[in-house]
């Protein structure tokens, strides 16, 4: 395996990389969708990885229409209310997150990277990222955080990871991004950073979504840390 060269920082995505909030997001969307009789399946859920709240609801409605012929349309106000309702369900579930809820290998690799003298940071599209980070009790380890309230353009736009690098005063090419979402890998690639994809190969289909390195999960990534850093 190639070693990472000239690296000064590792920027982690949060949902689906440090902790499995993806399940909580899915459950919150599913509850709202069920109440509205909007068809919602696993495949649709996987398309929401790393995608903003607004875009997620657009995808849910597009998929429901295309796959199941769901015809109902929502006014702007109704659409916003659906997003708010989902977020309420998601916020309710955040109280279940404790330091034990980091994904296998995530804590270990963060500690290792820090011990090697690299900076570590988080770039999350979530407007709830702060609450999640607080419940995981990892904030003291982080050199920078940028969350969904601080950006104008969602992933796959490079803004989020570039903002994290800017906060740390680092050149983009000196940063590595760790992402479970195709949109996130695309964002890192577009931002001129090294990208590490976490998840199955099929997830990163398009050319611009291909990560420089890929691991099946955080445990797999952690097991290769000595070779990489
Ligand atoms: C991303 C998640 O981190 O944040 C997405 O992967 C989510 O599933 C997005 O939609 C926005 O999160 P929030 O908490 O602002 O609705
Ligand atoms: Mg993610």
mmCIF file of C-alpha atoms and ligand atoms in Angstrom:
data_model
loop_
_atom_site.group_PDB
_atom_site.id
_atom_site.type_symbol
_atom_site.label_atom_id
_atom_site.label_comp_id
_atom_site.label_asym_id
_atom_site.label_seq_id
_atom_site.Cartn_x
_atom_site.Cartn_y
_atom_site.Cartn_z
ATOM 1 C CA UNK A 1 0.000 0.000 0.000
ATOM 2 C CA UNK A 2 1.142 3.555 -0.808
ATOM 3 C CA UNK A 3 2.119 5.649 2.195
ATOM 4 C CA UNK A 4 0.496 9.053 2.657
ATOM 5 C CA UNK A 5 3.105 11.704 1.932
ATOM 6 C CA UNK A 6 3.326 15.377 2.954
ATOM 7 C CA UNK A 7 0.245 15.100 5.095
ATOM 8 C CA UNK A 8 -0.368 17.475 7.994
ATOM 9 C CA UNK A 9 -3.980 16.789 8.945
ATOM 10 C CA UNK A 10 -6.757 14.245 8.672
ATOM 11 C CA UNK A 11 -10.284 15.601 8.292
ATOM 12 C CA UNK A 12 -13.016 13.146 9.243
ATOM 13 C CA UNK A 13 -16.621 13.226 8.199
ATOM 14 C CA UNK A 14 -18.818 12.537 11.244
ATOM 15 C CA UNK A 15 -22.042 10.671 10.367
ATOM 16 C CA UNK A 16 -21.123 7.173 9.190
ATOM 17 C CA UNK A 17 -17.381 7.607 9.837
ATOM 18 C CA UNK A 18 -16.923 8.407 13.520
ATOM 19 C CA UNK A 19 -20.365 7.223 14.610
ATOM 20 C CA UNK A 20 -23.295 5.390 13.066
ATOM 21 C CA UNK A 21 -25.771 8.258 13.074
ATOM 22 C CA UNK A 22 -26.704 7.247 9.519
ATOM 23 C CA UNK A 23 -29.096 4.717 11.086
ATOM 24 C CA UNK A 24 -30.639 7.413 13.253
ATOM 25 C CA UNK A 25 -31.074 9.715 10.246
ATOM 26 C CA UNK A 26 -32.686 6.845 8.328
ATOM 27 C CA UNK A 27 -35.060 5.992 11.176
ATOM 28 C CA UNK A 28 -36.119 9.627 11.546
ATOM 29 C CA UNK A 29 -36.817 9.944 7.789
ATOM 30 C CA UNK A 30 -38.670 6.615 7.820
ATOM 31 C CA UNK A 31 -40.919 7.681 10.705
ATOM 32 C CA UNK A 32 -41.834 10.908 8.931
ATOM 33 C CA UNK A 33 -42.294 9.099 5.592
ATOM 34 C CA UNK A 34 -44.536 6.433 7.161
ATOM 35 C CA UNK A 35 -46.723 9.094 8.758
ATOM 36 C CA UNK A 36 -47.090 10.752 5.350
ATOM 37 C CA UNK A 37 -47.514 7.439 3.500
ATOM 38 C CA UNK A 38 -44.448 8.287 1.406
ATOM 39 C CA UNK A 39 -42.847 5.031 0.151
ATOM 40 C CA UNK A 40 -39.278 4.827 1.474
ATOM 41 C CA UNK A 41 -36.935 1.866 1.047
ATOM 42 C CA UNK A 42 -33.343 0.855 1.896
ATOM 43 C CA UNK A 43 -31.992 1.890 -1.497
ATOM 44 C CA UNK A 44 -33.383 5.376 -1.073
ATOM 45 C CA UNK A 45 -31.934 5.519 2.449
ATOM 46 C CA UNK A 46 -28.432 4.777 1.112
ATOM 47 C CA UNK A 47 -28.737 7.673 -1.348
ATOM 48 C CA UNK A 48 -29.092 10.086 1.584
ATOM 49 C CA UNK A 49 -25.594 9.457 2.928
ATOM 50 C CA UNK A 50 -23.760 12.761 3.294
ATOM 51 C CA UNK A 51 -26.557 14.675 1.576
ATOM 52 C CA UNK A 52 -28.071 17.839 3.116
ATOM 53 C CA UNK A 53 -31.425 17.724 4.886
ATOM 54 C CA UNK A 54 -33.197 19.592 2.065
ATOM 55 C CA UNK A 55 -31.656 17.507 -0.710
ATOM 56 C CA UNK A 56 -32.475 14.343 1.262
ATOM 57 C CA UNK A 57 -36.192 15.157 1.260
ATOM 58 C CA UNK A 58 -36.062 16.042 -2.438
ATOM 59 C CA UNK A 59 -34.478 12.630 -3.144
ATOM 60 C CA UNK A 60 -37.082 10.823 -1.001
ATOM 61 C CA UNK A 61 -39.914 12.452 -2.952
ATOM 62 C CA UNK A 62 -38.237 11.905 -6.342
ATOM 63 C CA UNK A 63 -37.630 8.210 -5.595
ATOM 64 C CA UNK A 64 -41.183 7.753 -4.246
ATOM 65 C CA UNK A 65 -42.545 9.249 -7.459
ATOM 66 C CA UNK A 66 -40.255 7.407 -9.878
ATOM 67 C CA UNK A 67 -40.315 3.988 -8.202
ATOM 68 C CA UNK A 68 -43.754 3.886 -6.619
ATOM 69 C CA UNK A 69 -45.779 6.499 -8.506
ATOM 70 C CA UNK A 70 -46.237 8.655 -5.396
ATOM 71 C CA UNK A 71 -47.896 11.737 -6.845
ATOM 72 C CA UNK A 72 -48.508 14.047 -3.888
ATOM 73 C CA UNK A 73 -46.725 17.393 -4.118
ATOM 74 C CA UNK A 74 -45.922 19.675 -1.206
ATOM 75 C CA UNK A 75 -45.896 23.454 -0.984
ATOM 76 C CA UNK A 76 -42.677 25.134 0.128
ATOM 77 C CA UNK A 77 -44.124 25.569 3.589
ATOM 78 C CA UNK A 78 -45.251 21.936 3.868
ATOM 79 C CA UNK A 79 -41.863 20.780 2.598
ATOM 80 C CA UNK A 80 -40.107 22.827 5.295
ATOM 81 C CA UNK A 81 -42.433 21.407 7.944
ATOM 82 C CA UNK A 82 -41.584 17.845 6.888
ATOM 83 C CA UNK A 83 -37.874 18.643 7.239
ATOM 84 C CA UNK A 84 -38.469 20.167 10.666
ATOM 85 C CA UNK A 85 -40.500 17.147 11.777
ATOM 86 C CA UNK A 86 -37.759 14.741 10.686
ATOM 87 C CA UNK A 87 -35.163 16.849 12.456
ATOM 88 C CA UNK A 88 -37.224 16.716 15.655
ATOM 89 C CA UNK A 89 -37.246 12.911 15.512
ATOM 90 C CA UNK A 90 -33.513 12.896 14.819
ATOM 91 C CA UNK A 91 -32.788 15.311 17.694
ATOM 92 C CA UNK A 92 -34.841 13.105 20.046
ATOM 93 C CA UNK A 93 -32.648 10.139 19.150
ATOM 94 C CA UNK A 94 -29.381 12.016 19.804
ATOM 95 C CA UNK A 95 -29.745 11.547 23.560
ATOM 96 C CA UNK A 96 -28.983 7.852 22.957
ATOM 97 C CA UNK A 97 -25.451 8.733 21.743
ATOM 98 C CA UNK A 98 -22.668 8.191 24.287
ATOM 99 C CA UNK A 99 -18.858 7.831 24.002
ATOM 100 C CA UNK A 100 -19.496 4.100 23.452
ATOM 101 C CA UNK A 101 -21.142 4.885 20.130
ATOM 102 C CA UNK A 102 -17.998 5.514 18.097
ATOM 103 C CA UNK A 103 -17.629 3.014 15.279
ATOM 104 C CA UNK A 104 -15.117 0.194 15.804
ATOM 105 C CA UNK A 105 -11.635 1.486 15.046
ATOM 106 C CA UNK A 106 -12.612 5.181 14.888
ATOM 107 C CA UNK A 107 -11.320 6.171 18.318
ATOM 108 C CA UNK A 108 -8.156 4.099 17.877
ATOM 109 C CA UNK A 109 -7.236 5.614 14.552
ATOM 110 C CA UNK A 110 -7.909 9.159 15.772
ATOM 111 C CA UNK A 111 -5.631 8.589 18.794
ATOM 112 C CA UNK A 112 -2.950 7.062 16.585
ATOM 113 C CA UNK A 113 -3.011 9.899 14.039
ATOM 114 C CA UNK A 114 -2.805 12.461 16.840
ATOM 115 C CA UNK A 115 0.080 10.592 18.460
ATOM 116 C CA UNK A 116 1.985 10.773 15.174
ATOM 117 C CA UNK A 117 1.761 14.573 15.302
ATOM 118 C CA UNK A 118 -0.938 15.172 12.662
ATOM 119 C CA UNK A 119 -3.886 17.467 13.284
ATOM 120 C CA UNK A 120 -7.352 15.976 13.330
ATOM 121 C CA UNK A 121 -10.577 17.718 12.424
ATOM 122 C CA UNK A 122 -14.199 17.170 11.457
ATOM 123 C CA UNK A 123 -16.123 18.412 8.427
ATOM 124 C CA UNK A 124 -19.806 17.496 8.710
ATOM 125 C CA UNK A 125 -22.767 18.694 6.641
ATOM 126 C CA UNK A 126 -24.977 18.171 9.658
ATOM 127 C CA UNK A 127 -26.430 21.149 11.477
ATOM 128 C CA UNK A 128 -26.581 18.825 14.501
ATOM 129 C CA UNK A 129 -22.879 17.928 14.416
ATOM 130 C CA UNK A 130 -22.049 19.889 17.558
ATOM 131 C CA UNK A 131 -24.532 17.920 19.674
ATOM 132 C CA UNK A 132 -23.199 14.622 18.324
ATOM 133 C CA UNK A 133 -19.555 15.594 18.958
ATOM 134 C CA UNK A 134 -20.458 16.697 22.486
ATOM 135 C CA UNK A 135 -22.242 13.422 23.274
ATOM 136 C CA UNK A 136 -19.303 11.408 21.917
ATOM 137 C CA UNK A 137 -16.962 13.506 24.101
ATOM 138 C CA UNK A 138 -14.332 13.884 21.382
ATOM 139 C CA UNK A 139 -14.241 17.692 21.150
ATOM 140 C CA UNK A 140 -11.004 18.061 23.159
ATOM 141 C CA UNK A 141 -9.118 16.026 20.570
ATOM 142 C CA UNK A 142 -10.154 18.128 17.592
ATOM 143 C CA UNK A 143 -8.099 20.932 16.069
ATOM 144 C CA UNK A 144 -11.026 22.240 13.999
ATOM 145 C CA UNK A 145 -14.684 21.546 13.234
ATOM 146 C CA UNK A 146 -16.894 22.881 10.443
ATOM 147 C CA UNK A 147 -20.563 21.901 10.526
ATOM 148 C CA UNK A 148 -23.611 22.387 8.309
ATOM 149 C CA UNK A 149 -24.524 25.740 9.875
ATOM 150 C CA UNK A 150 -21.261 27.282 8.632
ATOM 151 C CA UNK A 151 -21.404 26.501 4.920
ATOM 152 C CA UNK A 152 -23.315 27.762 1.891
ATOM 153 C CA UNK A 153 -22.729 24.815 -0.429
ATOM 154 C CA UNK A 154 -23.308 21.190 0.579
ATOM 155 C CA UNK A 155 -21.068 18.290 -0.399
ATOM 156 C CA UNK A 156 -20.134 17.414 -3.196
ATOM 157 C CA UNK A 157 -19.057 21.091 -3.325
ATOM 158 C CA UNK A 158 -15.549 21.362 -1.799
ATOM 159 C CA UNK A 159 -16.440 24.303 0.490
ATOM 160 C CA UNK A 160 -16.770 22.323 3.714
ATOM 161 C CA UNK A 161 -13.395 20.562 3.667
ATOM 162 C CA UNK A 162 -11.619 23.638 2.352
ATOM 163 C CA UNK A 163 -13.103 25.641 5.262
ATOM 164 C CA UNK A 164 -11.734 23.079 7.710
ATOM 165 C CA UNK A 165 -8.269 23.343 6.129
ATOM 166 C CA UNK A 166 -8.529 27.159 6.180
ATOM 167 C CA UNK A 167 -9.406 27.073 9.899
ATOM 168 C CA UNK A 168 -6.234 25.081 10.535
ATOM 169 C CA UNK A 169 -4.189 27.314 8.216
ATOM 170 C CA UNK A 170 -3.192 24.364 6.023
ATOM 171 C CA UNK A 171 -2.837 23.966 2.267
ATOM 172 C CA UNK A 172 -5.488 21.658 0.809
ATOM 173 C CA UNK A 173 -2.942 19.189 -0.568
ATOM 174 C CA UNK A 174 -1.660 18.619 2.969
ATOM 175 C CA UNK A 175 -5.053 17.312 4.115
ATOM 176 C CA UNK A 176 -6.587 13.853 3.906
ATOM 177 C CA UNK A 177 -10.367 13.445 4.057
ATOM 178 C CA UNK A 178 -12.067 10.327 5.439
ATOM 179 C CA UNK A 179 -15.599 9.886 4.064
ATOM 180 C CA UNK A 180 -18.313 7.237 3.872
ATOM 181 C CA UNK A 181 -20.400 9.113 1.276
ATOM 182 C CA UNK A 182 -19.786 9.323 -2.463
ATOM 183 C CA UNK A 183 -20.732 13.027 -2.274
ATOM 184 C CA UNK A 184 -18.082 13.516 0.417
ATOM 185 C CA UNK A 185 -15.307 11.818 -1.548
ATOM 186 C CA UNK A 186 -16.255 13.954 -4.542
ATOM 187 C CA UNK A 187 -16.027 17.040 -2.323
ATOM 188 C CA UNK A 188 -12.517 16.077 -1.129
ATOM 189 C CA UNK A 189 -11.342 15.293 -4.668
ATOM 190 C CA UNK A 190 -12.718 18.594 -5.968
ATOM 191 C CA UNK A 191 -11.022 20.395 -3.077
ATOM 192 C CA UNK A 192 -7.573 19.111 -4.007
ATOM 193 C CA UNK A 193 -7.242 16.808 -1.004
ATOM 194 C CA UNK A 194 -6.320 13.168 -0.648
ATOM 195 C CA UNK A 195 -9.509 11.096 -0.236
ATOM 196 C CA UNK A 196 -10.131 7.952 1.789
ATOM 197 C CA UNK A 197 -13.469 6.240 1.127
ATOM 198 C CA UNK A 198 -15.044 4.093 3.818
ATOM 199 C CA UNK A 199 -17.549 1.559 2.490
ATOM 200 C CA UNK A 200 -18.112 -0.909 -0.344
ATOM 201 C CA UNK A 201 -16.591 -0.243 -3.752
ATOM 202 C CA UNK A 202 -20.057 -0.090 -5.395
ATOM 203 C CA UNK A 203 -20.830 3.040 -3.407
ATOM 204 C CA UNK A 204 -18.183 5.112 -5.202
ATOM 205 C CA UNK A 205 -19.336 4.631 -8.792
ATOM 206 C CA UNK A 206 -18.657 7.784 -10.807
ATOM 207 C CA UNK A 207 -15.123 8.756 -11.784
ATOM 208 C CA UNK A 208 -15.153 11.892 -9.582
ATOM 209 C CA UNK A 209 -16.387 9.859 -6.592
ATOM 210 C CA UNK A 210 -13.459 7.435 -6.657
ATOM 211 C CA UNK A 211 -11.345 7.692 -3.489
ATOM 212 C CA UNK A 212 -7.523 7.560 -3.534
ATOM 213 C CA UNK A 213 -7.729 4.828 -0.871
ATOM 214 C CA UNK A 214 -10.735 2.741 0.179
ATOM 215 C CA UNK A 215 -11.448 0.595 3.219
ATOM 216 C CA UNK A 216 -14.537 -1.487 3.951
ATOM 217 C CA UNK A 217 -15.084 0.087 7.350
ATOM 218 C CA UNK A 218 -13.260 2.025 10.069
ATOM 219 C CA UNK A 219 -11.903 -1.177 11.588
ATOM 220 C CA UNK A 220 -10.323 -2.086 8.273
ATOM 221 C CA UNK A 221 -8.864 1.461 7.976
ATOM 222 C CA UNK A 222 -7.537 1.232 11.553
ATOM 223 C CA UNK A 223 -5.836 -2.082 10.841
ATOM 224 C CA UNK A 224 -3.803 -0.442 8.026
ATOM 225 C CA UNK A 225 -2.743 2.642 10.001
ATOM 226 C CA UNK A 226 0.935 1.696 10.449
ATOM 227 C CA UNK A 227 1.331 1.221 6.697
ATOM 228 C CA UNK A 228 -0.425 4.465 5.831
ATOM 229 C CA UNK A 229 0.903 7.043 8.284
HETATM 230 C C1 LIG B 1 -24.819 14.352 6.954
HETATM 231 C C2 LIG B 1 -25.577 13.042 6.947
HETATM 232 O O1 LIG B 1 -23.688 14.237 7.758
HETATM 233 O O2 LIG B 1 -25.637 15.401 7.445
HETATM 234 C C3 LIG B 1 -26.877 13.199 6.170
HETATM 235 O O3 LIG B 1 -24.787 12.035 6.348
HETATM 236 C C4 LIG B 1 -27.678 14.368 6.723
HETATM 237 O O4 LIG B 1 -27.620 12.008 6.237
HETATM 238 C C5 LIG B 1 -26.833 15.633 6.703
HETATM 239 O O5 LIG B 1 -28.866 14.587 5.964
HETATM 240 C C6 LIG B 1 -27.557 16.840 7.279
HETATM 241 O O6 LIG B 1 -27.805 16.619 8.629
HETATM 242 P P1 LIG B 1 -28.768 17.480 9.541
HETATM 243 O O7 LIG B 1 -28.469 16.945 10.924
HETATM 244 O O8 LIG B 1 -28.354 18.909 9.410
HETATM 245 O O9 LIG B 1 -30.154 17.245 9.099
HETATM 246 MG MG1 LIG B 2 -21.065 10.517 6.335
#
